Structures are given as C-alpha cells and as structure tokens.
Coordinates of C-alpha atoms in Angstrom, one line a residue:
Chain A
M1 CA 106.1 83.7 118.2
S2 CA 105.5 81.7 115.0
Y3 CA 104.6 83.8 112.1
K4 CA 101.8 81.5 111.0
K5 CA 100.3 81.2 114.4
G6 CA 100.5 84.9 115.0
T7 CA 98.8 85.6 111.7
N8 CA 96.0 83.2 112.4
V9 CA 95.3 84.6 115.8
M10 CA 95.2 88.1 114.3
L11 CA 92.9 87.0 111.5
L12 CA 90.6 85.3 114.1
L13 CA 90.5 88.5 116.1
I14 CA 89.7 90.6 113.0
T15 CA 87.0 88.2 112.0
L16 CA 85.5 88.4 115.4
V17 CA 85.5 92.2 115.3
S18 CA 83.9 92.2 111.9
A19 CA 81.3 89.7 113.0
I20 CA 80.4 92.1 115.9
F21 CA 80.2 95.0 113.5
L22 CA 78.1 92.9 111.1
Y23 CA 75.7 91.8 113.9
Q24 CA 75.4 95.4 115.1
S25 CA 74.7 96.8 111.6
F26 CA 71.6 94.6 111.4
S27 CA 70.1 96.5 114.3
L28 CA 70.7 99.9 112.6
K29 CA 67.3 101.1 111.7
T30 CA 66.7 102.5 108.2
L31 CA 63.9 104.9 109.1
T32 CA 64.5 107.4 106.2
T33 CA 62.7 106.5 103.1
N34 CA 64.1 109.0 100.6
Q35 CA 67.6 107.5 100.7
P36 CA 68.4 104.6 98.4
I37 CA 70.9 103.2 100.9
G38 CA 70.8 103.6 104.6
P39 CA 73.5 103.8 107.4
D40 CA 73.6 100.0 107.5
F41 CA 74.6 99.4 103.9
F42 CA 78.2 100.3 104.0
P43 CA 79.1 98.6 107.3
K44 CA 77.4 95.4 106.1
V45 CA 79.3 95.3 102.8
I46 CA 82.6 96.1 104.4
S47 CA 82.3 93.6 107.3
I48 CA 81.2 90.8 105.0
L49 CA 84.2 91.6 102.6
L50 CA 86.5 91.6 105.7
I51 CA 85.3 88.2 106.8
I52 CA 85.8 86.8 103.3
T53 CA 89.3 88.3 103.0
C54 CA 90.3 86.9 106.4
I55 CA 89.3 83.5 105.2
I56 CA 91.3 83.9 102.0
S57 CA 94.3 85.1 104.0
F58 CA 93.9 82.2 106.4
I59 CA 94.0 79.7 103.5
T60 CA 97.0 81.4 101.9
T61 CA 98.9 81.4 105.2
L62 CA 98.1 77.7 105.7
K63 CA 99.3 76.9 102.1
K64 CA 102.7 78.5 102.8
T65 CA 105.0 75.6 103.6
E66 CA 107.7 77.6 105.4
D67 CA 107.1 79.2 108.7
R68 CA 109.4 81.7 110.4
K69 CA 109.9 83.0 113.9
V70 CA 108.7 86.6 114.6
E71 CA 111.3 88.1 116.8
L72 CA 109.7 89.8 119.8
E73 CA 112.9 91.4 121.2
K74 CA 112.8 92.1 124.9
F75 CA 109.0 91.4 125.0
K76 CA 109.0 91.7 128.7
F77 CA 109.9 95.4 128.3
V78 CA 106.9 95.8 126.0
I79 CA 104.6 94.3 128.6
Y80 CA 106.1 96.5 131.4
T81 CA 105.7 99.6 129.2
V82 CA 102.1 98.9 128.3
V83 CA 101.2 98.0 131.9
A84 CA 102.9 101.2 133.2
A85 CA 101.1 103.3 130.6
I86 CA 97.8 101.8 131.6
V87 CA 98.4 102.4 135.3
F88 CA 99.6 105.9 134.5
V89 CA 96.5 106.9 132.5
M90 CA 94.2 105.3 135.1
C91 CA 95.8 107.3 137.9
W92 CA 95.6 110.4 135.8
Q93 CA 91.9 109.7 135.0
F94 CA 90.7 108.7 138.4
L95 CA 93.1 110.5 140.8
G96 CA 93.6 113.5 138.7
L97 CA 97.2 114.2 139.9
F98 CA 98.5 114.6 136.4
Y99 CA 102.0 116.0 137.1
V100 CA 102.7 113.6 140.0
C101 CA 101.5 110.6 138.0
S102 CA 103.5 111.5 134.9
F103 CA 106.6 112.2 137.0
I104 CA 106.4 108.7 138.6
F105 CA 105.6 107.1 135.2
L106 CA 108.6 108.7 133.5
F107 CA 110.9 108.0 136.4
A108 CA 109.8 104.3 136.5
L109 CA 110.4 103.8 132.8
L110 CA 113.8 105.6 132.8
Y111 CA 115.0 103.6 135.7
L112 CA 113.7 100.3 134.3
Y113 CA 115.2 100.8 130.8
N114 CA 118.7 102.0 132.0
N115 CA 121.2 99.3 132.7
N116 CA 124.3 101.4 132.9
G117 CA 126.0 102.4 136.1
S118 CA 125.3 101.9 139.7
K119 CA 121.8 101.9 141.3
F120 CA 122.4 105.3 142.9
K121 CA 123.6 106.8 139.6
K122 CA 120.6 105.4 137.8
I123 CA 118.1 106.9 140.3
L124 CA 119.9 110.2 140.1
T125 CA 119.9 110.4 136.3
S126 CA 116.3 109.2 136.1
L127 CA 115.2 111.8 138.6
G128 CA 117.0 114.5 136.8
I129 CA 115.6 113.7 133.4
S130 CA 112.0 113.3 134.7
L131 CA 112.2 116.6 136.5
V132 CA 113.4 118.4 133.4
V133 CA 110.8 116.8 131.1
I134 CA 107.9 117.4 133.5
L135 CA 108.9 121.1 133.9
F136 CA 109.0 121.3 130.1
V137 CA 105.5 119.8 129.9
Y138 CA 104.3 122.2 132.6
A139 CA 105.8 125.2 130.8
V140 CA 104.7 124.3 127.3
F141 CA 101.4 122.4 127.7
G142 CA 100.2 123.8 131.0
K143 CA 101.2 127.5 130.6
L144 CA 101.8 128.1 126.9
L145 CA 99.0 126.0 125.4
N146 CA 96.7 126.3 128.4
V147 CA 96.0 122.6 128.5
L148 CA 94.0 121.6 131.6
F149 CA 95.1 118.3 132.8
Chain B
M1 CA 98.8 134.5 88.0
E2 CA 97.6 134.7 91.5
L3 CA 100.7 132.7 92.5
F4 CA 102.9 135.7 92.1
S5 CA 100.4 138.3 93.2
M6 CA 100.0 137.1 96.7
D7 CA 100.8 139.4 99.6
F8 CA 104.2 138.3 100.7
S9 CA 104.0 140.2 103.9
T10 CA 101.6 137.6 105.1
L11 CA 104.3 134.9 104.5
F12 CA 107.3 136.7 105.9
T13 CA 106.0 137.3 109.4
I14 CA 108.1 136.6 112.5
E15 CA 105.9 133.7 113.5
N16 CA 106.2 132.0 110.1
L17 CA 109.9 132.4 109.9
I18 CA 110.4 131.1 113.4
A19 CA 108.1 128.2 112.6
I20 CA 110.2 127.3 109.5
V21 CA 113.6 127.6 111.4
I22 CA 112.4 125.6 114.5
G23 CA 110.6 123.1 112.3
T24 CA 113.7 122.5 110.2
L25 CA 116.0 122.1 113.1
Y26 CA 113.6 119.8 114.9
G27 CA 113.0 117.9 111.7
L28 CA 116.8 117.4 111.2
L29 CA 117.2 116.1 114.7
I30 CA 114.2 113.7 114.6
G31 CA 115.2 112.5 111.2
A32 CA 118.8 111.9 112.3
L33 CA 117.8 109.9 115.4
P34 CA 117.6 106.2 114.2
G35 CA 114.1 104.9 114.0
L36 CA 112.2 108.2 114.3
G37 CA 110.9 109.4 111.0
A38 CA 108.9 112.3 109.5
T39 CA 105.5 110.9 110.6
I40 CA 106.5 110.6 114.3
G41 CA 108.2 114.0 114.1
I42 CA 105.2 115.7 112.7
A43 CA 102.8 113.9 115.1
L44 CA 104.9 114.8 118.2
I45 CA 105.0 118.5 117.3
L46 CA 101.4 118.8 116.2
P47 CA 100.0 119.9 119.6
F48 CA 102.3 123.0 119.4
T49 CA 100.4 124.2 116.3
Y50 CA 97.1 124.5 118.1
A51 CA 97.9 128.0 119.3
M52 CA 99.4 129.1 116.0
S53 CA 98.0 130.8 112.9
P54 CA 97.0 128.4 110.1
L55 CA 99.9 129.3 107.8
G56 CA 102.4 129.2 110.6
A57 CA 101.1 125.8 111.7
I58 CA 101.3 124.2 108.3
L59 CA 104.7 125.7 107.6
L60 CA 106.1 124.3 110.8
L61 CA 104.9 120.8 109.9
V62 CA 106.1 121.1 106.3
A63 CA 109.5 122.2 107.5
V64 CA 109.7 119.3 109.9
Y65 CA 108.8 116.9 107.0
Q66 CA 111.4 118.4 104.7
G67 CA 114.1 118.5 107.4
A68 CA 113.4 114.9 108.6
E69 CA 113.9 113.5 105.1
Y70 CA 117.4 114.9 104.9
G71 CA 118.1 114.3 108.5
G72 CA 117.4 110.6 108.0
S73 CA 120.5 110.3 105.8
I74 CA 122.8 111.6 108.6
S75 CA 122.5 108.4 110.6
S76 CA 122.4 106.3 107.4
I77 CA 125.8 107.7 106.6
V78 CA 127.5 108.2 109.9
L79 CA 126.1 105.2 111.7
G80 CA 125.1 102.9 108.9
V81 CA 121.6 102.7 110.5
P82 CA 118.8 104.4 108.5
G83 CA 117.4 107.4 110.4
T84 CA 114.1 107.2 108.6
P85 CA 112.6 104.3 106.5
A86 CA 113.1 106.6 103.5
A87 CA 116.8 106.8 104.1
T88 CA 117.4 103.0 103.9
A89 CA 118.6 103.1 100.3
T90 CA 121.2 105.8 101.3
V91 CA 122.9 103.3 103.8
I92 CA 124.2 101.2 100.9
D93 CA 126.6 103.7 99.4
G94 CA 126.5 106.3 102.2
S95 CA 128.0 104.2 105.0
V96 CA 130.6 102.7 102.7
M97 CA 131.8 106.2 101.7
A98 CA 131.9 107.2 105.3
K99 CA 133.9 104.1 106.3
K100 CA 136.4 105.0 103.6
G101 CA 137.0 108.2 105.6
Y102 CA 134.7 110.6 103.7
P103 CA 131.5 111.0 105.8
G104 CA 131.5 114.7 105.0
K105 CA 131.5 114.1 101.3
A106 CA 128.7 111.6 101.6
L107 CA 126.7 114.0 103.7
G108 CA 127.4 116.7 101.1
Y109 CA 126.0 114.5 98.3
S110 CA 123.0 113.8 100.4
L111 CA 122.4 117.4 101.4
T112 CA 122.8 118.7 97.8
G113 CA 120.5 115.9 96.6
S114 CA 117.9 116.6 99.2
Y115 CA 118.0 120.3 98.3
I116 CA 117.5 119.8 94.6
G117 CA 114.8 117.2 95.4
G118 CA 113.1 119.7 97.7
L119 CA 113.2 122.4 95.0
V120 CA 111.9 120.1 92.3
G121 CA 109.2 118.9 94.7
A122 CA 108.2 122.6 95.3
L123 CA 108.1 123.2 91.6
V124 CA 105.8 120.2 91.1
L125 CA 103.7 121.3 93.9
M126 CA 103.3 124.8 92.5
T127 CA 102.7 123.8 88.9
L128 CA 100.6 120.7 89.4
T129 CA 98.3 121.9 92.2
I130 CA 96.6 124.8 90.5
P131 CA 95.6 123.0 87.2
L132 CA 94.5 119.9 89.2
S133 CA 92.4 122.0 91.5
T134 CA 90.6 123.7 88.6
V135 CA 89.7 120.2 87.4
A136 CA 88.9 119.0 91.0
I137 CA 86.5 121.9 91.6
K138 CA 84.3 120.4 88.9
F139 CA 84.2 117.1 90.7
G140 CA 80.9 116.0 92.2
D141 CA 80.1 113.2 94.6
P142 CA 80.4 110.4 92.1
E143 CA 84.0 111.5 91.2
F144 CA 85.0 111.8 94.9
F145 CA 83.6 108.3 95.5
L146 CA 85.7 106.9 92.7
L147 CA 88.8 108.9 93.7
G148 CA 88.5 107.4 97.2
I149 CA 88.3 103.9 95.7
L150 CA 91.3 104.8 93.5
G151 CA 93.3 105.8 96.6
L152 CA 92.4 102.6 98.3
V153 CA 93.4 100.4 95.3
C154 CA 96.7 102.3 95.3
V155 CA 97.5 101.7 98.9
A156 CA 96.2 98.2 99.0
G157 CA 98.3 97.2 96.0
L158 CA 101.5 99.1 96.7
S159 CA 102.1 99.3 100.4
S160 CA 102.7 95.7 101.4
S161 CA 104.0 92.6 99.6
D162 CA 101.2 90.5 101.2
I163 CA 98.1 91.6 99.2
P164 CA 95.4 89.8 101.3
K165 CA 96.8 91.4 104.4
S166 CA 96.9 94.8 102.7
I167 CA 93.3 94.4 101.8
I168 CA 92.4 93.4 105.3
S169 CA 94.2 96.5 106.6
V170 CA 92.2 98.7 104.2
L171 CA 88.8 97.1 105.2
L172 CA 89.6 97.3 108.9
G173 CA 90.4 101.0 108.4
L174 CA 87.1 101.5 106.6
L175 CA 85.2 99.7 109.3
L176 CA 86.7 101.8 112.1
G177 CA 86.0 105.0 110.1
M178 CA 82.3 104.3 110.4
V179 CA 82.2 104.5 114.2
G180 CA 80.2 107.5 115.4
L181 CA 77.1 109.5 114.5
D182 CA 75.8 108.9 111.0
G183 CA 75.6 112.3 109.2
F184 CA 72.6 111.4 107.1
T185 CA 70.2 109.9 109.6
G186 CA 71.7 110.8 113.0
S187 CA 71.7 107.1 114.0
Q188 CA 74.6 106.0 116.3
R189 CA 76.8 103.4 114.7
F190 CA 79.1 101.2 116.7
T191 CA 79.4 103.6 119.6
F192 CA 78.7 100.8 122.1
G193 CA 76.9 103.4 124.3
S194 CA 80.1 105.6 124.6
L195 CA 79.6 109.4 124.4
S196 CA 83.3 109.8 123.4
L197 CA 82.7 107.7 120.3
L198 CA 79.9 109.9 119.0
D199 CA 82.3 112.0 117.0
G200 CA 84.1 108.8 115.8
V201 CA 87.5 107.5 116.7
S202 CA 90.0 110.5 116.9
M203 CA 92.3 110.5 113.9
I204 CA 95.1 112.2 115.9
A205 CA 94.9 109.5 118.6
L206 CA 94.9 106.8 116.0
L207 CA 97.9 108.3 114.1
V208 CA 100.0 108.9 117.2
G209 CA 99.1 105.5 118.6
M210 CA 99.9 103.6 115.4
F211 CA 103.1 105.5 114.5
A212 CA 104.6 106.9 117.7
V213 CA 103.5 104.5 120.5
S214 CA 104.1 101.4 118.4
E215 CA 107.5 102.8 117.4
V216 CA 108.3 103.2 121.1
L217 CA 107.4 99.5 121.6
F218 CA 109.6 98.6 118.7
T219 CA 112.7 100.5 120.0
L220 CA 112.5 98.6 123.3
G221 CA 114.2 95.8 121.4
D222 CA 117.5 97.7 121.5
L223 CA 117.4 100.0 124.5
N224 CA 121.0 100.0 125.5
K225 CA 122.6 99.9 122.0
R226 CA 125.4 102.4 121.8
Y227 CA 126.3 103.7 118.4
V228 CA 129.8 104.5 117.5
T229 CA 129.9 107.6 115.4
E230 CA 132.6 108.9 113.1
S231 CA 132.7 112.6 114.0
K232 CA 135.7 113.6 112.0
N233 CA 135.6 115.0 108.4
L234 CA 132.0 116.1 108.7
K235 CA 132.3 119.2 106.4
T236 CA 129.6 118.9 103.8
K237 CA 131.4 121.0 101.2
L238 CA 131.3 119.7 97.6
T239 CA 133.3 121.0 94.6
W240 CA 131.6 122.0 91.3
K241 CA 133.1 119.0 89.7
E242 CA 131.6 116.7 92.3
I243 CA 128.2 118.3 91.9
K244 CA 128.3 118.0 88.1
M245 CA 129.1 114.3 88.5
V246 CA 125.8 113.6 90.3
A247 CA 123.7 116.3 88.7
K248 CA 121.9 114.0 86.2
E249 CA 120.9 111.4 88.8
M250 CA 120.0 114.1 91.3
I251 CA 117.5 115.6 88.8
R252 CA 116.2 112.2 87.7
G253 CA 115.8 111.2 91.4
S254 CA 114.0 114.4 92.2
I255 CA 111.5 113.9 89.3
I256 CA 110.9 110.3 90.3
G257 CA 110.4 111.3 93.9
S258 CA 108.1 114.1 93.2
F259 CA 105.7 112.1 91.1
V260 CA 105.9 108.9 93.2
G261 CA 105.1 111.2 96.2
V262 CA 101.8 112.2 94.5
L263 CA 100.5 108.6 94.4
P264 CA 98.7 107.5 97.6
G265 CA 100.4 104.7 99.5
L266 CA 103.9 105.2 98.1
G267 CA 105.7 108.3 99.4
A268 CA 109.3 108.9 100.3
G269 CA 110.4 105.3 101.2
P270 CA 109.6 103.6 97.9
A271 CA 110.5 106.8 96.0
S272 CA 114.1 106.5 97.2
W273 CA 114.3 102.9 96.3
F274 CA 113.0 103.6 92.8
A275 CA 115.5 106.3 92.3
Y276 CA 118.4 104.2 93.6
T277 CA 117.5 101.3 91.3
E278 CA 117.0 103.6 88.4
A279 CA 120.4 105.3 89.0
K280 CA 122.1 101.9 89.2
R281 CA 120.3 100.7 86.0
A282 CA 121.2 103.9 84.0
S283 CA 124.8 104.0 85.2
K284 CA 127.7 103.1 83.0
N285 CA 129.5 101.5 85.9
P286 CA 126.8 99.8 87.9
E287 CA 129.4 97.7 89.7
T288 CA 130.5 100.8 91.7
F289 CA 127.1 100.9 93.4
G290 CA 127.4 99.5 96.9
K291 CA 131.0 100.6 97.1
G292 CA 130.5 104.2 97.9
E293 CA 129.1 105.5 94.6
P294 CA 128.1 109.2 95.0
N295 CA 125.1 108.7 92.7
G296 CA 123.9 106.0 95.0
I297 CA 123.6 108.7 97.7
A298 CA 122.4 111.7 95.7
A299 CA 119.6 109.9 93.8
P300 CA 117.6 108.4 96.7
E301 CA 118.1 111.5 98.8
A302 CA 116.8 113.7 96.0
A303 CA 113.9 111.4 95.6
N304 CA 112.8 111.3 99.3
N305 CA 112.8 115.1 99.5
G306 CA 111.1 115.4 96.1
A307 CA 108.3 113.1 97.5
V308 CA 107.5 115.7 100.2
G309 CA 106.3 118.3 97.7
G310 CA 104.5 115.6 95.7
A311 CA 102.7 114.3 98.7
L312 CA 101.2 117.7 99.4
V313 CA 99.5 117.8 95.9
P314 CA 96.6 115.4 96.6
L315 CA 96.2 116.8 100.1
L316 CA 95.8 120.4 98.9
T317 CA 93.8 119.7 95.7
L318 CA 91.5 116.9 96.8
G319 CA 91.8 116.9 100.6
I320 CA 93.0 113.4 100.4
P321 CA 96.3 112.6 102.1
G322 CA 98.6 110.1 100.3
S323 CA 100.7 109.1 103.3
P324 CA 100.6 108.9 107.1
A325 CA 102.8 112.1 107.4
T326 CA 100.4 114.1 105.2
A327 CA 97.5 112.6 107.2
V328 CA 98.9 114.3 110.3
I329 CA 99.2 117.5 108.3
L330 CA 95.5 117.0 107.3
G331 CA 94.8 116.8 111.1
A332 CA 96.5 120.1 111.6
F333 CA 94.3 121.7 108.9
L334 CA 91.2 120.3 110.5
I335 CA 92.1 121.6 113.9
Q336 CA 92.5 125.0 112.4
G337 CA 89.0 124.6 111.1
I338 CA 90.0 124.4 107.4
Q339 CA 89.1 121.5 105.1
P340 CA 91.7 121.2 102.4
G341 CA 90.3 120.4 98.9
P342 CA 89.6 122.3 95.7
K343 CA 87.4 124.9 97.5
V344 CA 90.3 126.0 99.7
F345 CA 91.8 127.9 96.8
E346 CA 88.7 130.2 96.8
T347 CA 88.2 130.3 100.6
H348 CA 91.8 130.7 101.7
P349 CA 93.9 131.7 98.7
D350 CA 96.6 133.4 100.9
L351 CA 97.0 130.2 102.9
V352 CA 97.5 128.0 99.8
Y353 CA 99.9 130.4 98.1
G354 CA 101.6 131.0 101.4
I355 CA 102.2 127.2 101.7
F356 CA 103.7 127.1 98.2
W357 CA 106.2 129.9 98.8
G358 CA 106.8 128.9 102.4
F359 CA 107.6 125.4 101.2
L360 CA 110.2 126.9 99.0
V361 CA 111.6 128.9 101.9
A362 CA 111.6 125.8 104.1
T363 CA 113.6 123.9 101.5
I364 CA 116.2 126.7 101.3
A365 CA 116.3 126.8 105.1
M366 CA 116.9 123.0 105.2
Y367 CA 119.9 123.4 102.9
Y368 CA 121.6 126.2 104.9
L369 CA 120.7 125.0 108.4
G370 CA 121.6 121.5 107.3
K371 CA 124.9 122.7 106.0
Y372 CA 125.9 124.3 109.3
T373 CA 124.4 121.9 111.8
T374 CA 125.0 118.5 110.3
S375 CA 128.0 117.8 112.4
L376 CA 126.0 118.8 115.5
W377 CA 123.3 116.2 114.7
A378 CA 125.9 113.6 113.9
R379 CA 127.2 114.0 117.5
M380 CA 123.7 113.9 118.9
L381 CA 123.3 110.4 117.5
T382 CA 124.9 109.0 120.6
M383 CA 121.8 110.0 122.6
P384 CA 120.8 106.8 124.3
N385 CA 117.5 105.1 123.5
Y386 CA 116.7 104.3 127.2
A387 CA 116.3 108.0 127.9
L388 CA 114.7 108.9 124.6
T389 CA 112.0 106.2 124.5
P390 CA 110.1 107.2 127.7
I391 CA 110.2 110.9 126.8
I392 CA 108.7 110.2 123.3
L393 CA 106.0 108.1 124.9
I394 CA 104.9 110.6 127.4
I395 CA 105.0 113.6 125.0
A396 CA 103.0 111.5 122.5
L397 CA 100.3 110.7 125.0
I398 CA 100.1 114.2 126.4
G399 CA 99.9 115.6 122.8
V400 CA 97.0 113.3 122.1
Y401 CA 95.2 114.6 125.2
A402 CA 95.9 118.2 124.3
S403 CA 94.3 117.8 120.8
N404 CA 90.9 117.3 122.3
M405 CA 91.2 117.6 126.1
N406 CA 89.7 114.1 126.3
I407 CA 91.4 111.3 128.2
F408 CA 89.4 108.7 126.1
D409 CA 91.7 109.6 123.2
V410 CA 94.7 108.6 125.3
W411 CA 93.3 105.2 125.7
V412 CA 92.6 105.0 122.0
A413 CA 96.3 105.8 121.4
I414 CA 97.6 103.1 123.7
V415 CA 95.3 100.4 122.3
A416 CA 96.2 101.5 118.7
G417 CA 99.9 101.4 119.6
V418 CA 99.7 97.8 120.9
V419 CA 97.6 96.6 118.0
A420 CA 99.9 98.4 115.5
Y421 CA 102.9 96.7 117.1
F422 CA 101.5 93.3 116.3
M423 CA 100.2 94.3 112.9
K424 CA 103.6 95.5 111.9
K425 CA 105.3 92.4 113.1
L426 CA 102.9 90.3 111.0
D427 CA 103.2 92.4 107.8
F428 CA 99.8 94.1 107.9
S429 CA 100.0 97.5 106.3
L430 CA 99.6 100.5 108.7
P431 CA 99.6 103.2 105.9
A432 CA 96.8 101.3 104.2
F433 CA 94.9 101.1 107.4
I434 CA 95.2 104.8 108.3
L435 CA 94.4 106.0 104.8
A436 CA 91.3 103.8 104.6
F437 CA 90.2 105.2 107.9
I438 CA 90.5 108.7 106.6
L439 CA 89.0 107.9 103.1
G440 CA 86.2 105.8 104.5
P441 CA 83.8 108.7 105.5
I442 CA 84.6 110.5 102.2
I443 CA 83.8 107.4 100.2
E444 CA 80.6 106.5 102.1
T445 CA 79.2 110.0 102.1
S446 CA 79.8 110.6 98.4
L447 CA 78.4 107.1 97.5
R448 CA 75.2 107.9 99.4
R449 CA 74.9 111.4 98.0
S450 CA 75.5 110.1 94.5
L451 CA 72.9 107.4 94.8
S452 CA 70.4 110.0 96.2
L453 CA 71.0 112.1 93.1
S454 CA 70.5 109.2 90.8
D455 CA 67.6 107.6 92.6
G456 CA 69.6 104.6 93.5
S457 CA 71.0 103.9 90.1
F458 CA 74.7 103.0 89.9
S459 CA 74.9 104.3 86.3
I460 CA 75.8 107.7 87.7
F461 CA 79.4 106.4 88.1
F462 CA 79.9 105.6 84.5
T463 CA 77.9 108.2 82.6
R464 CA 79.9 111.3 83.6
G465 CA 83.1 112.4 81.8
Y466 CA 85.5 112.7 84.7
S467 CA 84.0 109.6 86.4
I468 CA 84.8 107.5 83.3
V469 CA 88.4 108.7 83.4
I470 CA 88.9 107.8 87.0
L471 CA 87.2 104.5 86.5
I472 CA 89.6 103.7 83.6
L473 CA 92.5 104.6 85.9
I474 CA 91.2 102.2 88.6
L475 CA 90.8 99.4 86.0
F476 CA 94.2 100.1 84.6
L477 CA 95.8 100.0 88.0
L478 CA 94.0 96.7 88.9
G479 CA 95.1 95.2 85.6
A480 CA 98.7 96.2 86.1
M481 CA 98.7 94.7 89.6
I482 CA 97.2 91.4 88.4
F483 CA 99.7 91.3 85.5
Q484 CA 102.6 91.9 87.8
K485 CA 101.4 89.2 90.2
R486 CA 101.3 86.7 87.4
N487 CA 104.7 87.7 86.0
P488 CA 106.9 88.0 89.0
K489 CA 110.0 87.1 86.9
G490 CA 110.6 90.6 85.7
K491 CA 111.4 91.7 89.2
S492 CA 115.0 91.6 90.2
K493 CA 116.1 91.3 93.8
D494 CA 117.1 94.9 94.3
T495 CA 113.9 96.4 93.0
E496 CA 112.0 94.8 95.9
I497 CA 110.7 97.4 98.3
P498 CA 110.8 96.5 101.9
N499 CA 107.5 96.7 103.7
L500 CA 106.8 100.1 105.3

C-alpha cells in the first residue's frame, strides 16, 4: 500500500464521517432557551475543524515529494482474522452457543496460524490449547465472575 | 499529615497483597513478551477487577503497570527486541552487553534502575498529588475546560511527528466522545437510532479494540518467528561498585521519568528516550553508549518506571488520564463507581492513601519478584506467537463483553481494532485519539456550564486567577511548539522520539 494513497483514503473517510456528523448536528433541536450554547454547538465546531484539518493534511501529503510503501505484512492473515472474528461474534449473538463458537473460533485461528509440524500434530496441539483456554474462560468468567454469555 | 495516619490494616489485607503479587508477576510476563506492553496488559486483566474491592482492583492494575515497565527490558536485553515501546531505548546498550556474555549484569542494571525509578515515581506521586489536589479542589468549570484544552494541546503536539494527523486524531476522538444522550437537554446525538449508543461508545471497548485487537493484527506479520534466547548468566546481582557507577544517571532518569509521566501524551516511552539522550549528553565518555554502557540501560529503565508514578498524578488529582494505560485505570475506577478527581480525597481518603502506599509496596514487590523470576521470564520468551495471538484476541473480546454484558461493545472493539490498525500504519496518533475521546465530554460539559454561569460571555475564561495561569501555560506550550517547528536544526538525530 502506498503511504500517500493510504493517507488520502483515510482522510477522505474521516471527512465523510465528519460531514455526516455535521449534517446530523443541524437536525439537533435547541429547545432550551436558558443555555447560551445548545447540544449542536460543540459537534458543529469540531466537525468543521475536522474537515478543515483533513484538507490541510491532504495538501501537506500531496506536497511531500517522496512516497513510501506501507508494509502490510501477511495481510491475508489480517483479513482471515477479522472475518473469523466477525463470524464468531455473529454466531455468538444469533445462535447463542458461546462456548462452542469460541472453541471453534480459537481452534480455527490456532490451526491457521501454525505452520510447524504435520497436519495431525497441528490439529492435536490446536485442540489441546483451545480446550485449556475455553475451560479457563468457563472457570474464570463463567463461574468466578458470573458472566452470562 | 493524613498520609501517615491512614489505617494500614485496610491496605495489608490478603486480597490486596495477592493482587499486588499476581499483578506484578503477570505484569513482568506481559512486559517481557515482545510487542505486548503495559496498556494491553492492564486492559486484558481489567475484567478480573470487577469482582474486587476498589483498592484491590486499582493496586492490581498499578502492579501490572509497574511490573510491565521492568518486564519490557527483559526481552530488550535477552532478545534484542523491545518487550514494550518504552523499553526500546534499553535495546541499544542492553542487547550489546548481553551479547558480550553479561545478560545478567544488564538485567541487574535494568532492575535496579527500574526499582529506583519506581521509588522516585512513588515519592513524586505522594508529594505532588496532595498539594495539587488542594489547588484543584478550587477549580470551577472554566478551569476544567481550560485544563482539558491544555491536555489536548499536549497530546496533539507531542504524541506524533505529523502534527496535522495528530490534530485530526484529537478531533476525531472529540467527535466520537459526543455520541450518546446529551446530559443537558436529553437530546440524542449521533446514536443513529441504536439503543446501545445512548450511553455513548464504551470506553473499555474502544481501548481494548485500539490497543489489544490492533496489536493482535500487528503481530500477525511475524507469527512463526522463533526467538533465540541467551539463558545463561541470568543472575541479576550487582556489586556496590557497579551500582555506584550508575547511581547518578539512575536518579536523573528517575526524576526525568516521573515528571515526563505527569504530562499528558508523553508517558513511559518518550521518558526513557529523554533519559537515554540526557545520560549520553552528560557522560564523560559518550562514545561508550551503544557499546554496552551500563548507564545506557539504567537511565531509560529508571525513567520508564518513574513515569508510572508520574502518570497517576493527573488521574488522581484531576480525573484526567495522561496516557492510554492510565485511561484503562480510569475505566477501573468508573466501574467501581468512583470518579477520580480532587473530590476523591474527601470522599474516599482511605482509597487514595491506600493507592499511595500500595504503589510503594508494588514497587518493592517488583524488585524482589523481578530479582528471583527474571530468568524464568527470559525462558518464557520462546512462547510462540501463533499460540499467543488467538488467545489474546479471544480474552480481549470476552473481557469487553464482561465489562457491560453487551455484545454491541464487542462489535465496537473489532471495528476499533481494524480502524486503529490502519491509523497506526499511517502515523495517526492513537493516544491522542483516546485521550480526546475521554477529555471531550469533560471539555464540553465545563464549557457549557461556564457559559451558563457567565450568560454566554467568554470573558469568564480570562478573568479568574487560576484560569489565567492555565491559559498562559497553553499559550506557552503552543509558542514552544511553533518555535520548535520553525527551528528544527537544534534537534539531533538521536533525540527523535519514534511514534507511539
């Protein structure tokens, strides 16, 4: 990923977010009369300042002559992990089977990340570690802290 | 002196002592593991404090903080990879001394430095907090507004080399801090119809997402890296002669660290760099630095532990955290139903004095536990990342859920983690973002209350004694930043602080 391009995309996204906030703050009603400034004042000021700074940063990034590459090491692992986390939380939220879901999630990541040894050995160690961790979660969060999952 | 008249039996309970011991051991481990620092360590153990007493909870976290700052030097020395961002300066001389065959000596300098730093930090905490809080109790809304602005100016100017990006991070944090029900009018702001957002975005979810989840994504880059450790000669014993040799720099580093820790946006990382550069500048033989100079280990290590005590000063006196790690500790206070700030000295005196003395006990515990367990942690460094990363991820997500029993917060943590991953890659400042998020509501509320008091006149901010002092400080800081920006020549290469 190019540093300049990455920065510009990020700035664009932030500008978009601040524009949404700015638009929304206009619909905030200032019903109270005894307050010199209402709930819309601060959001308006901040989002306008944010848009201005994004433009300034955009210009300073453009002015910089040298560009560099941002290393996204093993980016496919980042994608796998985020997707796995999303699937895990969705299963947890909608199916409810917290312990089963988290066991599968943990096992999948451990298996995916490990590139040492044979397939059989990898499955065995991943299963072992997942089991110990989930038991730990059950004992500490489920029993000791009384968290209802 | 209430400090000495506190009931010590409330401090030396079994729960508190166990909290200190477990916190220290866990802090040493998390600090020693490359990449994981105090903030992640504190955030991961936070859910365990929900069922504890307030004093035990805070002491556990403070012990983790203290332990992690020393623990970070273990991998800096033994592996040559910094265990925490604050232990980066220690790598320079620490790893060279270890390669020469004296890893134990290097660890000894680090441990002694950390110990002295921790003690000086405790002293600064005890002596600075009480007078500051007696001033802070007189502060009204205008002062708190200006203090918030002062904090933002500090973090925006100091936490990243790219000033526009730092300012963007600050503004973005402020914007996100406004989500939720407006306390004055009851109107819903930016909740987009979601009930979960009525209370605002959860601070714990945001902290864990930005500092633990994003760190997990970062470590994916070197999943199967195996570190080679030097596990011989790990005895940390130093002779008197050796201690005397580094005593001066250790004390200087401790003082630098303690005061740098007080400033918002700086904290342990920059403190250790300042101390290292200062030790090198003051040395008669600066050429020995980088070649295994003991002062190059003792000074930064004293500074990063000194910063721990310093960082607690603004949190306890003003209720304003100066760093991400103290922000998590603020979270622990709030979960216990206690708002830190000048009033806490009246409402919970035993808690505050308990934290003071407990902090001292935690520092002593760090020294002795560190002394006897360092070689154990050095061997643990071979723990492979592929196993550690998923475990940290799942514990982090479960911890977020446990803080509020709300699955929405888990989503917040995941989104925050992904956003923070890219922000960090592109040099945006995460500490600036998170501090602005926390300071935002304080700033807005005090601004609106001040203007109500003054009937809308802004003169209230420059007609009060304390306000004027804070205003001058803000202007001075801004002036110094602009001056430094215009005269970059004075900066030599090794005073540059890497982005945090």
